[in-house]
PDB file of C-alpha atoms in Angstrom:
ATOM      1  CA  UNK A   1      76.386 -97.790 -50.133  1.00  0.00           C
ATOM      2  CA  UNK A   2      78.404 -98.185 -47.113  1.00  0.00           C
ATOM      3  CA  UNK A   3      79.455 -94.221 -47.091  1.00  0.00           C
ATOM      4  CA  UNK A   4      76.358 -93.537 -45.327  1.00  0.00           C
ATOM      5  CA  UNK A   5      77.390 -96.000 -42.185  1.00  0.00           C
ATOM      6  CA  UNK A   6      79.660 -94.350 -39.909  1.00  0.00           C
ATOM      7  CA  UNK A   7      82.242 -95.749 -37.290  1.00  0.00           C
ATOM      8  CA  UNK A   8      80.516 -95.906 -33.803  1.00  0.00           C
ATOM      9  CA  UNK A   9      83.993 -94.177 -32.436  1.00  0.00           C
ATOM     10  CA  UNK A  10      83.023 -90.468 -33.980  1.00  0.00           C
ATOM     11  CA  UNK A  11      82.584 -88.223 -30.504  1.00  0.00           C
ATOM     12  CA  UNK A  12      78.581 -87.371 -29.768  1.00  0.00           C
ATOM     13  CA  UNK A  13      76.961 -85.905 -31.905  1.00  0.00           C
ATOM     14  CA  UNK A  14      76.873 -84.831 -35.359  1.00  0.00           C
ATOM     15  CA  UNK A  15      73.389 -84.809 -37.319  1.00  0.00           C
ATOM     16  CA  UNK A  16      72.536 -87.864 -38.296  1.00  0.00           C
ATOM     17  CA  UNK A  17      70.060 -90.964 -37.097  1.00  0.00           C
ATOM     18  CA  UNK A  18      71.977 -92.485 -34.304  1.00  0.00           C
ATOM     19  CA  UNK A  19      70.349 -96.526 -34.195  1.00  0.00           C
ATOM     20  CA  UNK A  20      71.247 -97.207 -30.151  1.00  0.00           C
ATOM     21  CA  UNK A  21      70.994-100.588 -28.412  1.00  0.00           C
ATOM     22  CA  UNK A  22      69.672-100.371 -25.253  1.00  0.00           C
ATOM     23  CA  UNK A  23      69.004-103.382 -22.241  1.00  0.00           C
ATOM     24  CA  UNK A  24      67.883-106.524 -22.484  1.00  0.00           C
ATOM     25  CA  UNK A  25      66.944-107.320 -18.995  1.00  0.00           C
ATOM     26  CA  UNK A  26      69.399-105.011 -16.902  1.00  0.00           C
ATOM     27  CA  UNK A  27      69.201-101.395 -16.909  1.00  0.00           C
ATOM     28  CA  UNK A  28      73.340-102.080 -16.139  1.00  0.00           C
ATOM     29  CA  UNK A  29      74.067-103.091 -19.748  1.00  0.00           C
ATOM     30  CA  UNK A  30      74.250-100.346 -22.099  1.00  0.00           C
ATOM     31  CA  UNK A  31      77.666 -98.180 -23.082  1.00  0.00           C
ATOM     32  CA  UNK A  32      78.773 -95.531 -21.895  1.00  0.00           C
ATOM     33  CA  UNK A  33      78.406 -94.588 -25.506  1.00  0.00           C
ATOM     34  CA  UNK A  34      74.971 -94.967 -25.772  1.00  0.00           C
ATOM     35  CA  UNK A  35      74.229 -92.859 -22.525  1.00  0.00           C
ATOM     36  CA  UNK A  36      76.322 -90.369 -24.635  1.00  0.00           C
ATOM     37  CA  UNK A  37      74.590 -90.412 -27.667  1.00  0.00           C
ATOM     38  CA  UNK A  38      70.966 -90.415 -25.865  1.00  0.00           C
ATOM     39  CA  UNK A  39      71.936 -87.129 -23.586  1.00  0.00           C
ATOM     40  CA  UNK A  40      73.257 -85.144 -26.211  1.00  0.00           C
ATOM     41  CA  UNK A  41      70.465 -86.189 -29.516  1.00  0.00           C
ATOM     42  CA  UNK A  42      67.711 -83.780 -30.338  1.00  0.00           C
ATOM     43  CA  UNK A  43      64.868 -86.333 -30.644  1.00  0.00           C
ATOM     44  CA  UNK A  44      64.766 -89.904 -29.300  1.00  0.00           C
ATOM     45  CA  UNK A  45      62.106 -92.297 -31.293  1.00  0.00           C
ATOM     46  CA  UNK A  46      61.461 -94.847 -29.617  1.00  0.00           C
ATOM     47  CA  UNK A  47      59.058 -97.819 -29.295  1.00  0.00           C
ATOM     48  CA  UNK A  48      57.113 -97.619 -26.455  1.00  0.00           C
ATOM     49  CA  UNK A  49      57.734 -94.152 -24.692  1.00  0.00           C
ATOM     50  CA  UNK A  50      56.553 -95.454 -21.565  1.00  0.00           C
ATOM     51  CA  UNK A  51      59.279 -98.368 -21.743  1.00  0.00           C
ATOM     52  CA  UNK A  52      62.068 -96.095 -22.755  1.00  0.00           C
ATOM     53  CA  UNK A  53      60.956 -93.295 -20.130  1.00  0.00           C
ATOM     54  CA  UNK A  54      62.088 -95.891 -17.552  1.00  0.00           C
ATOM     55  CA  UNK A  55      65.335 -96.569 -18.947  1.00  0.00           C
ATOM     56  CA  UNK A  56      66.293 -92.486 -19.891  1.00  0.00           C
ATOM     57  CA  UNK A  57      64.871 -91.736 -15.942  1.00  0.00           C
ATOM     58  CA  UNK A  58      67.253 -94.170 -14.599  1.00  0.00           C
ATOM     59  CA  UNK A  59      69.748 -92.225 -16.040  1.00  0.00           C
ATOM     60  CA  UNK A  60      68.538 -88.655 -15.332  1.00  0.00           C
ATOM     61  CA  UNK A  61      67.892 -88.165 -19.445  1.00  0.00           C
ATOM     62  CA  UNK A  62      65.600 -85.775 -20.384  1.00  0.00           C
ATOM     63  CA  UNK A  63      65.116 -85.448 -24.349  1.00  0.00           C
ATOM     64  CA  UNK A  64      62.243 -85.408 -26.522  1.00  0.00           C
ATOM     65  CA  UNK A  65      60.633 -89.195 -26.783  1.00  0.00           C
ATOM     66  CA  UNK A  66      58.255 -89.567 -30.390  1.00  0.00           C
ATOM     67  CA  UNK A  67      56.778 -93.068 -30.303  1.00  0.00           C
ATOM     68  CA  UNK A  68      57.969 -95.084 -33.599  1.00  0.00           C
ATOM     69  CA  UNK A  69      56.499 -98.319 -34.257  1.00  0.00           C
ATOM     70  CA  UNK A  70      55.185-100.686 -36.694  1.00  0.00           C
ATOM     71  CA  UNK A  71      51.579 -99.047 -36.465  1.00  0.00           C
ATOM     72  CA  UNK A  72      52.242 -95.642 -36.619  1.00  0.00           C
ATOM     73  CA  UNK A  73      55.922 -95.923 -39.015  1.00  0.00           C
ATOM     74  CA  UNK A  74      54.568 -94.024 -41.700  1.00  0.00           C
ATOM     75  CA  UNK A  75      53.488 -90.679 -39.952  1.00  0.00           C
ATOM     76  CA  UNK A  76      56.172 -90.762 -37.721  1.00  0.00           C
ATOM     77  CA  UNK A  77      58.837 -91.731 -40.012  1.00  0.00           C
ATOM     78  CA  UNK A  78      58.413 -88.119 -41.896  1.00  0.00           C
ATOM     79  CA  UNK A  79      58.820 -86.285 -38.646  1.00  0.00           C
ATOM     80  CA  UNK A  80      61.814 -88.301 -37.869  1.00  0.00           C
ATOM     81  CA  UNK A  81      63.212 -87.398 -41.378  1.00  0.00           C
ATOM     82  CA  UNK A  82      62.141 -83.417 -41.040  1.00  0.00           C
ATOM     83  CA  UNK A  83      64.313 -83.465 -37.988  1.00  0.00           C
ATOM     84  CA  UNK A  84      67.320 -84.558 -39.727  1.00  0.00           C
ATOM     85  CA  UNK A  85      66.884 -82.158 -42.721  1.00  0.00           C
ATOM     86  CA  UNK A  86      67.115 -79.623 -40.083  1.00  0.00           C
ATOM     87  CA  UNK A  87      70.827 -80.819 -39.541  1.00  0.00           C
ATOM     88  CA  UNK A  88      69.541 -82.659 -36.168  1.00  0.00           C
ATOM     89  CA  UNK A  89      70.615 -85.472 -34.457  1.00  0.00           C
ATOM     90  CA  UNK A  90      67.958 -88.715 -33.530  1.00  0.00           C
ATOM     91  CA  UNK A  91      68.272 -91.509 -31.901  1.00  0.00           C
ATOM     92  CA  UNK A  92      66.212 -94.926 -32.808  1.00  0.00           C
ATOM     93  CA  UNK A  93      65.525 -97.109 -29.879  1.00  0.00           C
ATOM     94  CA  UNK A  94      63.383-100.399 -29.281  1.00  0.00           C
ATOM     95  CA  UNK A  95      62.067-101.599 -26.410  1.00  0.00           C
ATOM     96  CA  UNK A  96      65.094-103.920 -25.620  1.00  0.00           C
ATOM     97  CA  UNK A  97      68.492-104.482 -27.660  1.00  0.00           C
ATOM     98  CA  UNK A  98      69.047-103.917 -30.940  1.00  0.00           C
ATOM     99  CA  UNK A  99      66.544-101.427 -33.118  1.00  0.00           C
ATOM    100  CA  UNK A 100      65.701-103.326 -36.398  1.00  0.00           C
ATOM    101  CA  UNK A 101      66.823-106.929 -35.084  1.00  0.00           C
ATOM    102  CA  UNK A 102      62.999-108.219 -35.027  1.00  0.00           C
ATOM    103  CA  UNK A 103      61.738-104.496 -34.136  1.00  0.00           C
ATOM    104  CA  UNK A 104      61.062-101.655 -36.228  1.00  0.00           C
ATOM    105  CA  UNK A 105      63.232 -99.266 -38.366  1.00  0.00           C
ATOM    106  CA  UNK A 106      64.028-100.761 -41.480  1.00  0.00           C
ATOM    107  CA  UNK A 107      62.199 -98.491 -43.765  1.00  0.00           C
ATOM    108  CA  UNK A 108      63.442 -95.239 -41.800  1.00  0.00           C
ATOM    109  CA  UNK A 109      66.796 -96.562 -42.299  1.00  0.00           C
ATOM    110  CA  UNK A 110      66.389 -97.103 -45.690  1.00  0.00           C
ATOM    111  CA  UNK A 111      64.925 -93.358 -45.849  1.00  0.00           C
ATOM    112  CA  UNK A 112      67.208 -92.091 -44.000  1.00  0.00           C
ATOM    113  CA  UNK A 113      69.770 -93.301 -46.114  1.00  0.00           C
ATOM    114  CA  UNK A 114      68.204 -92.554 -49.505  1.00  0.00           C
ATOM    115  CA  UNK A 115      67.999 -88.889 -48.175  1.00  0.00           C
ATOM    116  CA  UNK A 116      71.796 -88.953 -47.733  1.00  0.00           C
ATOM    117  CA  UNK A 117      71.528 -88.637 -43.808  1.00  0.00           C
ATOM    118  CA  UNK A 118      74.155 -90.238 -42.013  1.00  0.00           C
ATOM    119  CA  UNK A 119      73.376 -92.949 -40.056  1.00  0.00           C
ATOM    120  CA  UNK A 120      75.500 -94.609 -37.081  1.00  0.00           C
ATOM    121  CA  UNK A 121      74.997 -97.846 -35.016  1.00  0.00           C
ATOM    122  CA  UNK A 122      75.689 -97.556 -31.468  1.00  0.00           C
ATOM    123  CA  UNK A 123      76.112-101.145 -30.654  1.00  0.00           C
ATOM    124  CA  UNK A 124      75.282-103.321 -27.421  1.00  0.00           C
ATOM    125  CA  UNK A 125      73.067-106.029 -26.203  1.00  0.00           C
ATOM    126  CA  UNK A 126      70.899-107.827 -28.926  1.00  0.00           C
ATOM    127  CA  UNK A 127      68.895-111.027 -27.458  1.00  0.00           C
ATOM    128  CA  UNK A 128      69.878-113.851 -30.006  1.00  0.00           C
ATOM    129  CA  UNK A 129      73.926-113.007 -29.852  1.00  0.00           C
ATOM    130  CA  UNK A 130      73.823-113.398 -26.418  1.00  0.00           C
ATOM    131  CA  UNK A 131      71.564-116.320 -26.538  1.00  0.00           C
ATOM    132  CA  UNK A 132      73.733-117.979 -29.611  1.00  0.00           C
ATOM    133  CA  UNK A 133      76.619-117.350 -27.309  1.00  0.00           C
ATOM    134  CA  UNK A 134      75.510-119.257 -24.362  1.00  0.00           C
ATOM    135  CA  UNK A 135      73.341-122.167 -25.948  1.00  0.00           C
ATOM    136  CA  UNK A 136      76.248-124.741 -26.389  1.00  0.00           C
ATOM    137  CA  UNK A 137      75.372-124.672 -29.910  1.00  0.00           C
ATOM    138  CA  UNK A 138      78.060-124.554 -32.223  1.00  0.00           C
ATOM    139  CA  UNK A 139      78.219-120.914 -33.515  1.00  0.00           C
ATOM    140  CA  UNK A 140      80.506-121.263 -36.735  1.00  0.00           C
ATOM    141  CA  UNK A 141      77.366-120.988 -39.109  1.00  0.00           C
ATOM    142  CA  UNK A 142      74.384-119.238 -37.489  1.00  0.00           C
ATOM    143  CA  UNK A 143      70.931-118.031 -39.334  1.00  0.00           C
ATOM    144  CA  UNK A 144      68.372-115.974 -37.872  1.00  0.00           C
ATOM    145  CA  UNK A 145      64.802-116.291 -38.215  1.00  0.00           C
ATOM    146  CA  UNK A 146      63.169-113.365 -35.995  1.00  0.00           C
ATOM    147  CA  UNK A 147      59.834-114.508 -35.103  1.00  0.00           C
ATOM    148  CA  UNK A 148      57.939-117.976 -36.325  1.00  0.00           C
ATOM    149  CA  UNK A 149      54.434-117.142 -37.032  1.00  0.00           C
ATOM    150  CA  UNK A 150      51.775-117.883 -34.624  1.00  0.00           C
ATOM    151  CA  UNK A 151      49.636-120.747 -36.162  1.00  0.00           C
ATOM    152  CA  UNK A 152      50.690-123.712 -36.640  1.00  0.00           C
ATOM    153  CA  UNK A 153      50.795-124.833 -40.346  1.00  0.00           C
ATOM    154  CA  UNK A 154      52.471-121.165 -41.140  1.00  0.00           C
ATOM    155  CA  UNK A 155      54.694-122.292 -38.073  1.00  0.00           C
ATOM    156  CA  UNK A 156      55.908-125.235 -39.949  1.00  0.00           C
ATOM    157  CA  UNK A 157      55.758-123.945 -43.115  1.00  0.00           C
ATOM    158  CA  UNK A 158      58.140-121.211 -41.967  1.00  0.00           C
ATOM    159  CA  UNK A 159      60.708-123.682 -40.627  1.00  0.00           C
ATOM    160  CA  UNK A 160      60.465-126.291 -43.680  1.00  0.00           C
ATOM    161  CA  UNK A 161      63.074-124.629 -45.920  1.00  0.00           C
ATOM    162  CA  UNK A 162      65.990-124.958 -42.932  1.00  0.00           C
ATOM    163  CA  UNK A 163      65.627-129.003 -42.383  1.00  0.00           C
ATOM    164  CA  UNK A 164      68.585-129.244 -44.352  1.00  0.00           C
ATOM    165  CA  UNK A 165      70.551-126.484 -43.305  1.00  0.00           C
ATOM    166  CA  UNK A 166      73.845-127.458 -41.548  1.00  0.00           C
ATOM    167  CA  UNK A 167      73.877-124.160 -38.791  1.00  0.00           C
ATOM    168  CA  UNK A 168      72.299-122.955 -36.047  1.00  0.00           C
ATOM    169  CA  UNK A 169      68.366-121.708 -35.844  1.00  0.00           C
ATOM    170  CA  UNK A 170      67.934-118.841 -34.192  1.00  0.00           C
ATOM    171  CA  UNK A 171      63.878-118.555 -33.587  1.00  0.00           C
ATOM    172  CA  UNK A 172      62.192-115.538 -31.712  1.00  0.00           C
ATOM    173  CA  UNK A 173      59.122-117.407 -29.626  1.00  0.00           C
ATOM    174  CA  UNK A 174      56.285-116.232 -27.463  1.00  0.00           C
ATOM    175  CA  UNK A 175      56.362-118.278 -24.090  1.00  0.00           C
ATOM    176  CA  UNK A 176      52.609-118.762 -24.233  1.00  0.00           C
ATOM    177  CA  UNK A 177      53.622-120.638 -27.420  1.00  0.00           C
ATOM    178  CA  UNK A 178      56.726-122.157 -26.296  1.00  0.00           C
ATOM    179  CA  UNK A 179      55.306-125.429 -26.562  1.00  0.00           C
ATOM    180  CA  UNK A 180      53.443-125.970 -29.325  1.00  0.00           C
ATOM    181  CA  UNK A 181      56.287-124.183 -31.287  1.00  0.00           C
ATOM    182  CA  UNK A 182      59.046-126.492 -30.160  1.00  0.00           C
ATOM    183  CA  UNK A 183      56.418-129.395 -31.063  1.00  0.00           C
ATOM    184  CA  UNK A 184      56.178-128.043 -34.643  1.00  0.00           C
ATOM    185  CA  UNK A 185      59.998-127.349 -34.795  1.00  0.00           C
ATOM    186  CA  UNK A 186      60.664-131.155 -33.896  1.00  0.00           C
ATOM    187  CA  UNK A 187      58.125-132.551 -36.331  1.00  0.00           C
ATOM    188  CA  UNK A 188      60.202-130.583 -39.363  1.00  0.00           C
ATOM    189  CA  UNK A 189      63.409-130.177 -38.317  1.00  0.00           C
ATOM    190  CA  UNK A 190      63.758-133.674 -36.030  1.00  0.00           C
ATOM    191  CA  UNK A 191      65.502-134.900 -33.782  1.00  0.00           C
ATOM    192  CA  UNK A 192      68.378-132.265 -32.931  1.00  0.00           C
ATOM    193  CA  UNK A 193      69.837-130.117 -29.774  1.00  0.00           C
ATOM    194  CA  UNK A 194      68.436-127.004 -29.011  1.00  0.00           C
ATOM    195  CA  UNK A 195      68.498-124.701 -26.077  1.00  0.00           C
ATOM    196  CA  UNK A 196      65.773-122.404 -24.757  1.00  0.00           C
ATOM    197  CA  UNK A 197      66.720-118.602 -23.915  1.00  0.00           C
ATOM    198  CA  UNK A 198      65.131-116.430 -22.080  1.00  0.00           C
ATOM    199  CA  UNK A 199      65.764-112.757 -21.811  1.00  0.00           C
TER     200      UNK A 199
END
């Protein structure tokens, strides 16, 4: 299984679906890698192309943007899969950090793979690492949760098989919810530290 992930060190670019992190608040923190990767691809998918057009501009990169999201994943996906049967190179974005950390891509991957494309991680700035790592949380044993679900009983529901769990919750929250979510998180998980993280 693991012959189809490749070391992030190979020089841009061979065919393959490139999966890029990009910013998570400053335009300043992405690799030199990455730039690399998303100058010298054939097609970037991406998110939101309006989002991503502001990130490649900064950087003077002109390539080919096709939006891929949750909505449209299944007729974009083949066009993203046609490219690399034509021994092209793509690169997966998201709107912010890591693609496929609580944004799409896991069912290109998975195609991608099955199809015997290579596929590479360029890897950078993901929200909840950098969050974990400056929470004062103890970070031995860490699980993460992506996003709670917006109403409340689903909310708690969602939570309800951790109370036990001796680590560290990592929850994905809307800040028009921040509240009522951190209400719901005490009345399952009780009384414990936690730290709130903005990006």
């Amino acid at each position: 299984m693991a012959r189809f992930i490749e070391d992030s060190t190979d020089a841009p670019v061979s065919p393959g679906l490139y999966i890029v992190a990009t910013p998570i608040g400053n335009l300043g923190d992405i690799s030199h890698r990455a730039l690399e990767v998303l100058s010298s691809v054939d097609l970037i998918a991406c998110e939101d192309t309006r989002v991503s057009l502001k990130l490649l501009t900064h950087y003077g990169i002109k390539k080919p943007l096709l939006s891929y999201h949750d909505h449209n994943a299944r007729s974009a996906g083949p066009k993203i899969l046609s490219t690399l049967a034509k021994g092209q190179a793509v690169a997966l974005i998201s709107d912010a950090g890591t693609p496929l950390i609580s944004d799409p891509g896991y069912r290109l991957v998975a195609d991608a793979r099955a199809e015997g494309h290579r596929v590479i991680p360029i890897p950078g700035a993901c929200a909840f690492v950098a969050a974990v790592s400056a929470s004062g949380l103890p970070t031995d044993k860490v699980m993460f949760l992506g996003f709670s679900p917006p109403k409340s009983v689903a909310r708690k529901q969602f939570v309800t098989p951790y109370q036990r769990l001796e680590a560290t919750l990592v929850l994905y929250e809307s800040p028009n919810r921040l509240v009522a979510a951190l209400t719901d998180f005490a009345d399952i998980l009780g009384d414990r530290q936690a730290a709130i993280c903005v990006n």
